[in-house]
């Protein structure tokens, strides 16, 4: 039997995502009520600019006082899609204090201070759901923390930023340079006017922190994630990758150490074999590859951003939280029981693709090989091409600690026969 008194939802933010949430709640009200077991009512929408036209949102619901909205006391669910650290953090914790559960898409806040939000939710017996914070419409976080809760996840590797994937895909498929591909992404609306958060890996790093925390049942903060952007990737790098049967992606990689005693989280460009499922992810799509002990290898793929896709994830959380409210229950909270340390990047075992500009004369390869040997790094393959006294030397290593590889590169720079290091890139997805 359906409850007649509606569950009330307060919406903080009515931009690209928030407006879609409001639209879907209105146009699919009957379906949502049937799925939840009670009507759902949009009770208020907090915005910064009240004069902006927002189709489908009744003017009487608009307010600029977000604090008063979350303090009403009759709100069942607060949906936070304003982003940033403050005032979002204070509004969310206030919502818990006044009896509401929270649905958020705020990856930056969750990565930086998720522990505070979880603690506030637990203290007041309320839900904190945030499926939309990572990979847009792709059902990913709930499968990790619920469907795979009985399994042991060893690795999560994925493309979690659509802007960077679009740029790299264009560089790969058309031979365009970075700036040319970025300009196209901006013109099509895939890149912001200031693309720094995307192209420098900050957005992906926040998502990596969230993924690692859920996958490994430990607290991983944004500061724990090693980050490299993709602005230095060149057309020459793609040419080298193609010669190896690879392409280049900006990857978020979260791993459990072989001994199980620590975890790592990192974001950086990497070459991956064309045979790997992530290599075929095109345009602005996202995909995440999960390796679990019992389930094996799983792939999650779909649109990772945009108003409607992200709103879909938000609405899924609203339905789940409302069902919990009706049953006077809460969903899973923070699971950080393992308390595993996060290892620094220097301890991560990786492979490198290193391109050197060297003098074209006898003995150079021997000198370079000696440097690798002295740092305990084994060479997998070498390719040398010379002309008019100059040569290029491409070395692909076997797996070794990142610190040893970095030390190798620094030592190579000091050789008289090495004119310069043209490019360095990690190789993943073996």
GROMACS .gro file of C-alpha atoms in nm:
model
  430
    1UNK     CA    1   0.000   0.000   0.000
    2UNK     CA    2   0.141   0.338  -0.099
    3UNK     CA    3   0.191   0.605   0.164
    4UNK     CA    4   0.003   0.923   0.072
    5UNK     CA    5   0.218   1.177   0.260
    6UNK     CA    6   0.499   1.276   0.027
    7UNK     CA    7   0.870   1.254   0.100
    8UNK     CA    8   1.015   1.601   0.065
    9UNK     CA    9   1.333   1.672  -0.130
   10UNK     CA   10   1.539   1.993  -0.109
   11UNK     CA   11   1.767   2.069  -0.404
   12UNK     CA   12   2.086   2.269  -0.348
   13UNK     CA   13   2.193   2.399  -0.688
   14UNK     CA   14   1.996   2.420  -1.011
   15UNK     CA   15   2.259   2.428  -1.283
   16UNK     CA   16   2.310   2.172  -1.558
   17UNK     CA   17   2.266   1.874  -1.324
   18UNK     CA   18   2.024   2.026  -1.074
   19UNK     CA   19   1.780   2.142  -1.340
   20UNK     CA   20   1.774   1.792  -1.488
   21UNK     CA   21   1.707   1.643  -1.145
   22UNK     CA   22   1.413   1.881  -1.101
   23UNK     CA   23   1.282   1.802  -1.449
   24UNK     CA   24   1.296   1.424  -1.402
   25UNK     CA   25   1.135   1.446  -1.059
   26UNK     CA   26   0.847   1.640  -1.215
   27UNK     CA   27   0.797   1.448  -1.539
   28UNK     CA   28   0.841   1.103  -1.383
   29UNK     CA   29   0.665   1.173  -1.053
   30UNK     CA   30   0.418   0.884  -1.085
   31UNK     CA   31   0.686   0.630  -1.175
   32UNK     CA   32   0.911   0.746  -0.891
   33UNK     CA   33   0.623   0.720  -0.645
   34UNK     CA   34   0.545   0.366  -0.761
   35UNK     CA   35   0.908   0.260  -0.727
   36UNK     CA   36   0.955   0.418  -0.386
   37UNK     CA   37   0.616   0.345  -0.232
   38UNK     CA   38   0.534   0.708  -0.161
   39UNK     CA   39   0.508   1.033  -0.355
   40UNK     CA   40   0.822   1.249  -0.378
   41UNK     CA   41   0.782   1.623  -0.363
   42UNK     CA   42   1.036   1.889  -0.460
   43UNK     CA   43   1.004   2.115  -0.156
   44UNK     CA   44   1.262   2.384  -0.231
   45UNK     CA   45   1.548   2.479  -0.461
   46UNK     CA   46   1.840   2.688  -0.334
   47UNK     CA   47   2.023   2.896  -0.595
   48UNK     CA   48   2.265   3.188  -0.608
   49UNK     CA   49   2.090   3.377  -0.889
   50UNK     CA   50   1.712   3.372  -0.833
   51UNK     CA   51   1.634   3.581  -1.145
   52UNK     CA   52   1.771   3.322  -1.385
   53UNK     CA   53   1.501   3.145  -1.587
   54UNK     CA   54   1.467   2.781  -1.482
   55UNK     CA   55   1.209   2.601  -1.691
   56UNK     CA   56   0.994   2.356  -1.503
   57UNK     CA   57   1.086   2.483  -1.155
   58UNK     CA   58   0.800   2.676  -0.989
   59UNK     CA   59   0.914   3.023  -0.885
   60UNK     CA   60   0.776   2.977  -0.534
   61UNK     CA   61   1.026   2.695  -0.471
   62UNK     CA   62   1.329   2.912  -0.546
   63UNK     CA   63   1.528   3.052  -0.254
   64UNK     CA   64   1.872   3.202  -0.200
   65UNK     CA   65   1.882   3.090   0.163
   66UNK     CA   66   2.019   2.736   0.142
   67UNK     CA   67   2.081   2.720   0.516
   68UNK     CA   68   1.718   2.797   0.599
   69UNK     CA   69   1.607   2.534   0.348
   70UNK     CA   70   1.810   2.252   0.504
   71UNK     CA   71   1.703   2.364   0.854
   72UNK     CA   72   1.330   2.341   0.784
   73UNK     CA   73   1.298   2.014   0.973
   74UNK     CA   74   1.043   1.861   0.735
   75UNK     CA   75   1.295   1.778   0.460
   76UNK     CA   76   1.358   1.406   0.408
   77UNK     CA   77   1.636   1.425   0.148
   78UNK     CA   78   1.879   1.704   0.062
   79UNK     CA   79   2.034   1.681  -0.286
   80UNK     CA   80   2.364   1.873  -0.306
   81UNK     CA   81   2.484   1.955  -0.657
   82UNK     CA   82   2.653   2.291  -0.598
   83UNK     CA   83   3.007   2.148  -0.577
   84UNK     CA   84   3.313   2.285  -0.401
   85UNK     CA   85   3.413   2.253  -0.037
   86UNK     CA   86   3.222   2.534   0.131
   87UNK     CA   87   2.939   2.604   0.182
   88UNK     CA   88   2.862   2.249   0.065
   89UNK     CA   89   3.026   2.080   0.365
   90UNK     CA   90   2.843   2.294   0.620
   91UNK     CA   91   2.511   2.256   0.439
   92UNK     CA   92   2.545   1.878   0.427
   93UNK     CA   93   2.636   1.840   0.793
   94UNK     CA   94   2.352   2.079   0.885
   95UNK     CA   95   2.111   1.869   0.681
   96UNK     CA   96   2.207   1.561   0.883
   97UNK     CA   97   2.163   1.757   1.206
   98UNK     CA   98   1.810   1.855   1.107
   99UNK     CA   99   1.708   1.501   1.015
  100UNK     CA  100   1.760   1.478   0.639
  101UNK     CA  101   1.957   1.220   0.444
  102UNK     CA  102   2.188   1.350   0.173
  103UNK     CA  103   2.252   1.270  -0.192
  104UNK     CA  104   2.560   1.443  -0.332
  105UNK     CA  105   2.758   1.463  -0.655
  106UNK     CA  106   3.045   1.650  -0.489
  107UNK     CA  107   3.359   1.452  -0.571
  108UNK     CA  108   3.598   1.722  -0.448
  109UNK     CA  109   3.441   1.739  -0.101
  110UNK     CA  110   3.406   1.362  -0.067
  111UNK     CA  111   3.771   1.311  -0.166
  112UNK     CA  112   3.899   1.581   0.067
  113UNK     CA  113   3.677   1.531   0.372
  114UNK     CA  114   3.450   1.233   0.324
  115UNK     CA  115   3.526   1.109   0.676
  116UNK     CA  116   3.360   1.418   0.828
  117UNK     CA  117   3.047   1.366   0.620
  118UNK     CA  118   3.026   0.998   0.706
  119UNK     CA  119   3.072   1.075   1.076
  120UNK     CA  120   2.790   1.331   1.067
  121UNK     CA  121   2.560   1.091   0.881
  122UNK     CA  122   2.634   0.813   1.130
  123UNK     CA  123   2.586   1.038   1.431
  124UNK     CA  124   2.236   1.132   1.318
  125UNK     CA  125   2.139   0.795   1.167
  126UNK     CA  126   2.105   0.923   0.813
  127UNK     CA  127   2.218   0.818   0.465
  128UNK     CA  128   2.500   0.962   0.256
  129UNK     CA  129   2.479   0.851  -0.109
  130UNK     CA  130   2.698   0.983  -0.391
  131UNK     CA  131   2.680   0.762  -0.700
  132UNK     CA  132   2.693   1.069  -0.927
  133UNK     CA  133   3.032   1.177  -0.787
  134UNK     CA  134   3.222   0.929  -1.006
  135UNK     CA  135   3.161   0.837  -1.371
  136UNK     CA  136   2.826   1.010  -1.420
  137UNK     CA  137   2.548   0.772  -1.518
  138UNK     CA  138   2.760   0.457  -1.487
  139UNK     CA  139   2.643   0.238  -1.195
  140UNK     CA  140   2.981   0.195  -1.028
  141UNK     CA  141   3.000   0.297  -0.663
  142UNK     CA  142   2.700   0.095  -0.550
  143UNK     CA  143   2.827  -0.224  -0.718
  144UNK     CA  144   3.164  -0.169  -0.551
  145UNK     CA  145   3.029  -0.115  -0.202
  146UNK     CA  146   2.727  -0.346  -0.219
  147UNK     CA  147   2.739  -0.604  -0.500
  148UNK     CA  148   3.110  -0.675  -0.443
  149UNK     CA  149   3.097  -0.630  -0.065
  150UNK     CA  150   3.170  -0.999  -0.012
  151UNK     CA  151   3.463  -1.004  -0.255
  152UNK     CA  152   3.821  -0.879  -0.237
  153UNK     CA  153   3.900  -0.610  -0.491
  154UNK     CA  154   4.265  -0.592  -0.591
  155UNK     CA  155   4.268  -0.328  -0.862
  156UNK     CA  156   4.050  -0.055  -1.009
  157UNK     CA  157   4.174   0.112  -1.327
  158UNK     CA  158   3.974   0.344  -1.541
  159UNK     CA  159   3.906   0.646  -1.757
  160UNK     CA  160   3.704   0.872  -1.530
  161UNK     CA  161   3.723   1.208  -1.708
  162UNK     CA  162   3.543   1.255  -2.039
  163UNK     CA  163   3.721   1.577  -2.138
  164UNK     CA  164   4.068   1.424  -2.129
  165UNK     CA  165   3.953   1.109  -2.304
  166UNK     CA  166   3.801   1.316  -2.584
  167UNK     CA  167   4.127   1.510  -2.629
  168UNK     CA  168   4.348   1.201  -2.626
  169UNK     CA  169   4.112   1.015  -2.858
  170UNK     CA  170   4.131   1.299  -3.111
  171UNK     CA  171   4.510   1.307  -3.088
  172UNK     CA  172   4.517   0.933  -3.149
  173UNK     CA  173   4.265   0.915  -3.433
  174UNK     CA  174   4.353   1.233  -3.623
  175UNK     CA  175   4.717   1.298  -3.539
  176UNK     CA  176   4.626   1.637  -3.391
  177UNK     CA  177   4.847   1.806  -3.136
  178UNK     CA  178   4.732   1.866  -2.778
  179UNK     CA  179   4.626   2.230  -2.827
  180UNK     CA  180   4.435   2.154  -3.145
  181UNK     CA  181   4.245   1.871  -2.977
  182UNK     CA  182   4.175   2.088  -2.671
  183UNK     CA  183   4.037   2.365  -2.893
  184UNK     CA  184   3.799   2.119  -3.055
  185UNK     CA  185   3.687   1.988  -2.715
  186UNK     CA  186   3.621   2.345  -2.600
  187UNK     CA  187   3.425   2.431  -2.914
  188UNK     CA  188   3.204   2.124  -2.867
  189UNK     CA  189   3.143   2.199  -2.499
  190UNK     CA  190   3.343   1.905  -2.364
  191UNK     CA  191   3.607   2.130  -2.205
  192UNK     CA  192   3.554   2.426  -1.973
  193UNK     CA  193   3.692   2.769  -2.054
  194UNK     CA  194   3.953   2.687  -1.788
  195UNK     CA  195   4.022   2.315  -1.838
  196UNK     CA  196   4.287   2.290  -1.563
  197UNK     CA  197   4.089   2.063  -1.331
  198UNK     CA  198   4.044   1.813  -1.613
  199UNK     CA  199   4.370   1.822  -1.809
  200UNK     CA  200   4.594   1.842  -1.502
  201UNK     CA  201   4.421   1.541  -1.347
  202UNK     CA  202   4.263   1.706  -1.040
  203UNK     CA  203   3.914   1.585  -1.129
  204UNK     CA  204   4.033   1.229  -1.190
  205UNK     CA  205   4.240   1.232  -0.871
  206UNK     CA  206   3.934   1.315  -0.659
  207UNK     CA  207   3.748   1.026  -0.819
  208UNK     CA  208   4.046   0.794  -0.764
  209UNK     CA  209   4.042   0.876  -0.393
  210UNK     CA  210   3.673   0.786  -0.370
  211UNK     CA  211   3.718   0.464  -0.568
  212UNK     CA  212   4.018   0.351  -0.363
  213UNK     CA  213   3.841   0.417  -0.035
  214UNK     CA  214   3.540   0.208  -0.133
  215UNK     CA  215   3.734  -0.069  -0.307
  216UNK     CA  216   3.988  -0.125  -0.029
  217UNK     CA  217   3.778  -0.033   0.278
  218UNK     CA  218   4.026   0.229   0.390
  219UNK     CA  219   4.041   0.607   0.401
  220UNK     CA  220   4.209   0.760   0.097
  221UNK     CA  221   4.212   1.138   0.072
  222UNK     CA  222   4.281   1.355  -0.230
  223UNK     CA  223   4.628   1.437  -0.094
  224UNK     CA  224   4.712   1.065  -0.099
  225UNK     CA  225   4.664   1.041  -0.476
  226UNK     CA  226   4.967   1.083  -0.702
  227UNK     CA  227   4.872   1.307  -0.994
  228UNK     CA  228   5.017   1.393  -1.334
  229UNK     CA  229   4.832   1.585  -1.603
  230UNK     CA  230   4.827   1.513  -1.975
  231UNK     CA  231   4.933   1.851  -2.118
  232UNK     CA  232   5.279   1.720  -2.210
  233UNK     CA  233   5.150   1.430  -2.423
  234UNK     CA  234   5.253   1.483  -2.785
  235UNK     CA  235   5.176   1.347  -3.129
  236UNK     CA  236   5.521   1.184  -3.115
  237UNK     CA  237   5.413   0.994  -2.803
  238UNK     CA  238   5.115   0.856  -2.991
  239UNK     CA  239   5.339   0.755  -3.278
  240UNK     CA  240   5.562   0.564  -3.034
  241UNK     CA  241   5.257   0.406  -2.874
  242UNK     CA  242   5.128   0.285  -3.211
  243UNK     CA  243   5.463   0.123  -3.288
  244UNK     CA  244   5.418  -0.074  -2.965
  245UNK     CA  245   5.058  -0.167  -3.046
  246UNK     CA  246   4.931   0.074  -2.778
  247UNK     CA  247   4.735   0.394  -2.732
  248UNK     CA  248   4.750   0.658  -2.456
  249UNK     CA  249   4.485   0.724  -2.191
  250UNK     CA  250   4.472   0.933  -1.874
  251UNK     CA  251   4.412   0.662  -1.616
  252UNK     CA  252   4.303   0.655  -1.256
  253UNK     CA  253   4.465   0.348  -1.100
  254UNK     CA  254   4.396   0.214  -0.750
  255UNK     CA  255   4.581  -0.099  -0.641
  256UNK     CA  256   4.621  -0.322  -0.341
  257UNK     CA  257   4.985  -0.417  -0.279
  258UNK     CA  258   5.083  -0.778  -0.351
  259UNK     CA  259   5.129  -0.843   0.022
  260UNK     CA  260   4.792  -0.683   0.099
  261UNK     CA  261   4.948  -0.448   0.354
  262UNK     CA  262   4.907  -0.118   0.167
  263UNK     CA  263   4.729   0.048  -0.124
  264UNK     CA  264   4.817   0.303  -0.389
  265UNK     CA  265   4.614   0.556  -0.586
  266UNK     CA  266   4.745   0.748  -0.884
  267UNK     CA  267   4.640   0.943  -1.193
  268UNK     CA  268   4.867   0.986  -1.495
  269UNK     CA  269   4.885   0.931  -1.872
  270UNK     CA  270   4.984   0.579  -1.968
  271UNK     CA  271   5.029   0.362  -2.273
  272UNK     CA  272   4.794   0.063  -2.278
  273UNK     CA  273   4.780  -0.221  -2.532
  274UNK     CA  274   4.514  -0.194  -2.800
  275UNK     CA  275   4.392  -0.535  -2.683
  276UNK     CA  276   4.293  -0.394  -2.342
  277UNK     CA  277   3.920  -0.310  -2.306
  278UNK     CA  278   4.000   0.047  -2.199
  279UNK     CA  279   4.187   0.114  -2.524
  280UNK     CA  280   3.861   0.112  -2.722
  281UNK     CA  281   3.688   0.375  -2.505
  282UNK     CA  282   3.634   0.669  -2.743
  283UNK     CA  283   3.517   1.029  -2.739
  284UNK     CA  284   3.402   1.161  -2.398
  285UNK     CA  285   3.300   0.824  -2.256
  286UNK     CA  286   3.419   0.679  -1.925
  287UNK     CA  287   3.503   0.320  -1.839
  288UNK     CA  288   3.632   0.151  -1.526
  289UNK     CA  289   3.799  -0.190  -1.514
  290UNK     CA  290   3.770  -0.376  -1.181
  291UNK     CA  291   3.973  -0.682  -1.085
  292UNK     CA  292   3.826  -0.882  -0.796
  293UNK     CA  293   3.944  -1.207  -0.643
  294UNK     CA  294   3.624  -1.408  -0.690
  295UNK     CA  295   3.433  -1.210  -0.955
  296UNK     CA  296   3.734  -1.174  -1.182
  297UNK     CA  297   3.752  -0.885  -1.427
  298UNK     CA  298   3.454  -0.653  -1.462
  299UNK     CA  299   3.404  -0.357  -1.696
  300UNK     CA  300   3.175  -0.059  -1.633
  301UNK     CA  301   3.120   0.169  -1.934
  302UNK     CA  302   2.905   0.466  -2.031
  303UNK     CA  303   2.867   0.845  -2.039
  304UNK     CA  304   3.065   0.993  -1.753
  305UNK     CA  305   2.927   1.347  -1.744
  306UNK     CA  306   2.649   1.573  -1.867
  307UNK     CA  307   2.326   1.693  -1.713
  308UNK     CA  308   2.094   1.404  -1.793
  309UNK     CA  309   2.343   1.118  -1.731
  310UNK     CA  310   2.456   1.262  -1.398
  311UNK     CA  311   2.097   1.337  -1.297
  312UNK     CA  312   2.015   0.972  -1.366
  313UNK     CA  313   2.266   0.869  -1.100
  314UNK     CA  314   2.132   1.131  -0.858
  315UNK     CA  315   1.774   1.006  -0.906
  316UNK     CA  316   1.885   0.649  -0.845
  317UNK     CA  317   2.027   0.759  -0.511
  318UNK     CA  318   1.711   0.955  -0.428
  319UNK     CA  319   1.501   0.642  -0.485
  320UNK     CA  320   1.733   0.431  -0.265
  321UNK     CA  321   1.742   0.688   0.016
  322UNK     CA  322   1.365   0.740   0.008
  323UNK     CA  323   1.307   0.366   0.032
  324UNK     CA  324   1.534   0.359   0.335
  325UNK     CA  325   1.338   0.645   0.493
  326UNK     CA  326   1.010   0.456   0.448
  327UNK     CA  327   1.161   0.145   0.607
  328UNK     CA  328   1.325   0.348   0.886
  329UNK     CA  329   1.660   0.206   0.783
  330UNK     CA  330   1.988   0.331   0.642
  331UNK     CA  331   2.214   0.200   0.371
  332UNK     CA  332   2.582   0.114   0.410
  333UNK     CA  333   2.797   0.379   0.572
  334UNK     CA  334   3.170   0.425   0.559
  335UNK     CA  335   3.374   0.104   0.552
  336UNK     CA  336   3.729   0.187   0.656
  337UNK     CA  337   3.803  -0.106   0.882
  338UNK     CA  338   4.126  -0.211   0.707
  339UNK     CA  339   4.304   0.119   0.785
  340UNK     CA  340   4.564   0.037   0.519
  341UNK     CA  341   4.840   0.293   0.458
  342UNK     CA  342   4.868   0.458   0.118
  343UNK     CA  343   5.212   0.398  -0.028
  344UNK     CA  344   5.397   0.684  -0.200
  345UNK     CA  345   5.442   0.676  -0.576
  346UNK     CA  346   5.808   0.585  -0.544
  347UNK     CA  347   5.710   0.241  -0.412
  348UNK     CA  348   5.466   0.167  -0.693
  349UNK     CA  349   5.589  -0.097  -0.937
  350UNK     CA  350   5.544   0.019  -1.297
  351UNK     CA  351   5.687  -0.006  -1.648
  352UNK     CA  352   5.832   0.288  -1.838
  353UNK     CA  353   5.855   0.390  -2.202
  354UNK     CA  354   6.154   0.627  -2.229
  355UNK     CA  355   6.253   0.811  -2.546
  356UNK     CA  356   6.609   0.956  -2.551
  357UNK     CA  357   6.788   1.183  -2.793
  358UNK     CA  358   7.145   1.052  -2.805
  359UNK     CA  359   7.469   1.087  -2.999
  360UNK     CA  360   7.486   0.847  -3.293
  361UNK     CA  361   7.815   0.677  -3.213
  362UNK     CA  362   7.942   0.341  -3.086
  363UNK     CA  363   7.903   0.261  -2.717
  364UNK     CA  364   7.599   0.478  -2.646
  365UNK     CA  365   7.362   0.184  -2.602
  366UNK     CA  366   7.610   0.016  -2.370
  367UNK     CA  367   7.631   0.330  -2.154
  368UNK     CA  368   7.254   0.358  -2.135
  369UNK     CA  369   7.215  -0.012  -2.051
  370UNK     CA  370   7.473   0.023  -1.775
  371UNK     CA  371   7.274   0.304  -1.611
  372UNK     CA  372   6.961   0.090  -1.609
  373UNK     CA  373   7.155  -0.204  -1.460
  374UNK     CA  374   7.309   0.015  -1.189
  375UNK     CA  375   6.961   0.118  -1.075
  376UNK     CA  376   6.825  -0.236  -1.080
  377UNK     CA  377   6.590  -0.177  -1.373
  378UNK     CA  378   6.561  -0.451  -1.633
  379UNK     CA  379   6.516  -0.356  -1.999
  380UNK     CA  380   6.241  -0.525  -2.198
  381UNK     CA  381   6.298  -0.382  -2.547
  382UNK     CA  382   6.523  -0.123  -2.715
  383UNK     CA  383   6.478   0.050  -3.049
  384UNK     CA  384   6.748   0.279  -3.195
  385UNK     CA  385   6.738   0.494  -3.505
  386UNK     CA  386   7.019   0.728  -3.609
  387UNK     CA  387   7.097   0.988  -3.875
  388UNK     CA  388   7.361   1.261  -3.927
  389UNK     CA  389   7.530   1.213  -3.591
  390UNK     CA  390   7.209   1.215  -3.388
  391UNK     CA  391   6.989   0.922  -3.285
  392UNK     CA  392   6.675   0.840  -3.095
  393UNK     CA  393   6.676   0.556  -2.846
  394UNK     CA  394   6.348   0.414  -2.716
  395UNK     CA  395   6.367   0.190  -2.410
  396UNK     CA  396   6.077  -0.004  -2.262
  397UNK     CA  397   6.147  -0.146  -1.917
  398UNK     CA  398   6.019  -0.438  -1.720
  399UNK     CA  399   5.829  -0.358  -1.401
  400UNK     CA  400   6.032  -0.191  -1.127
  401UNK     CA  401   5.972   0.049  -0.835
  402UNK     CA  402   5.890   0.394  -0.965
  403UNK     CA  403   6.167   0.547  -0.754
  404UNK     CA  404   6.425   0.327  -0.928
  405UNK     CA  405   6.292   0.429  -1.269
  406UNK     CA  406   6.297   0.798  -1.173
  407UNK     CA  407   6.654   0.760  -1.051
  408UNK     CA  408   6.746   0.594  -1.378
  409UNK     CA  409   6.610   0.887  -1.579
  410UNK     CA  410   6.800   1.139  -1.369
  411UNK     CA  411   7.122   0.944  -1.419
  412UNK     CA  412   7.060   0.924  -1.794
  413UNK     CA  413   7.029   1.302  -1.812
  414UNK     CA  414   7.386   1.330  -1.680
  415UNK     CA  415   7.543   1.121  -1.958
  416UNK     CA  416   7.741   1.324  -2.210
  417UNK     CA  417   7.605   1.110  -2.492
  418UNK     CA  418   7.240   1.179  -2.397
  419UNK     CA  419   7.126   1.504  -2.558
  420UNK     CA  420   6.790   1.500  -2.387
  421UNK     CA  421   6.495   1.297  -2.264
  422UNK     CA  422   6.226   1.342  -2.529
  423UNK     CA  423   5.946   1.172  -2.337
  424UNK     CA  424   5.874   0.946  -2.040
  425UNK     CA  425   5.551   0.755  -2.002
  426UNK     CA  426   5.432   0.466  -1.793
  427UNK     CA  427   5.298   0.149  -1.954
  428UNK     CA  428   4.991  -0.017  -1.799
  429UNK     CA  429   4.733  -0.284  -1.871
  430UNK     CA  430   4.954  -0.582  -1.936
   0.00000   0.00000   0.00000
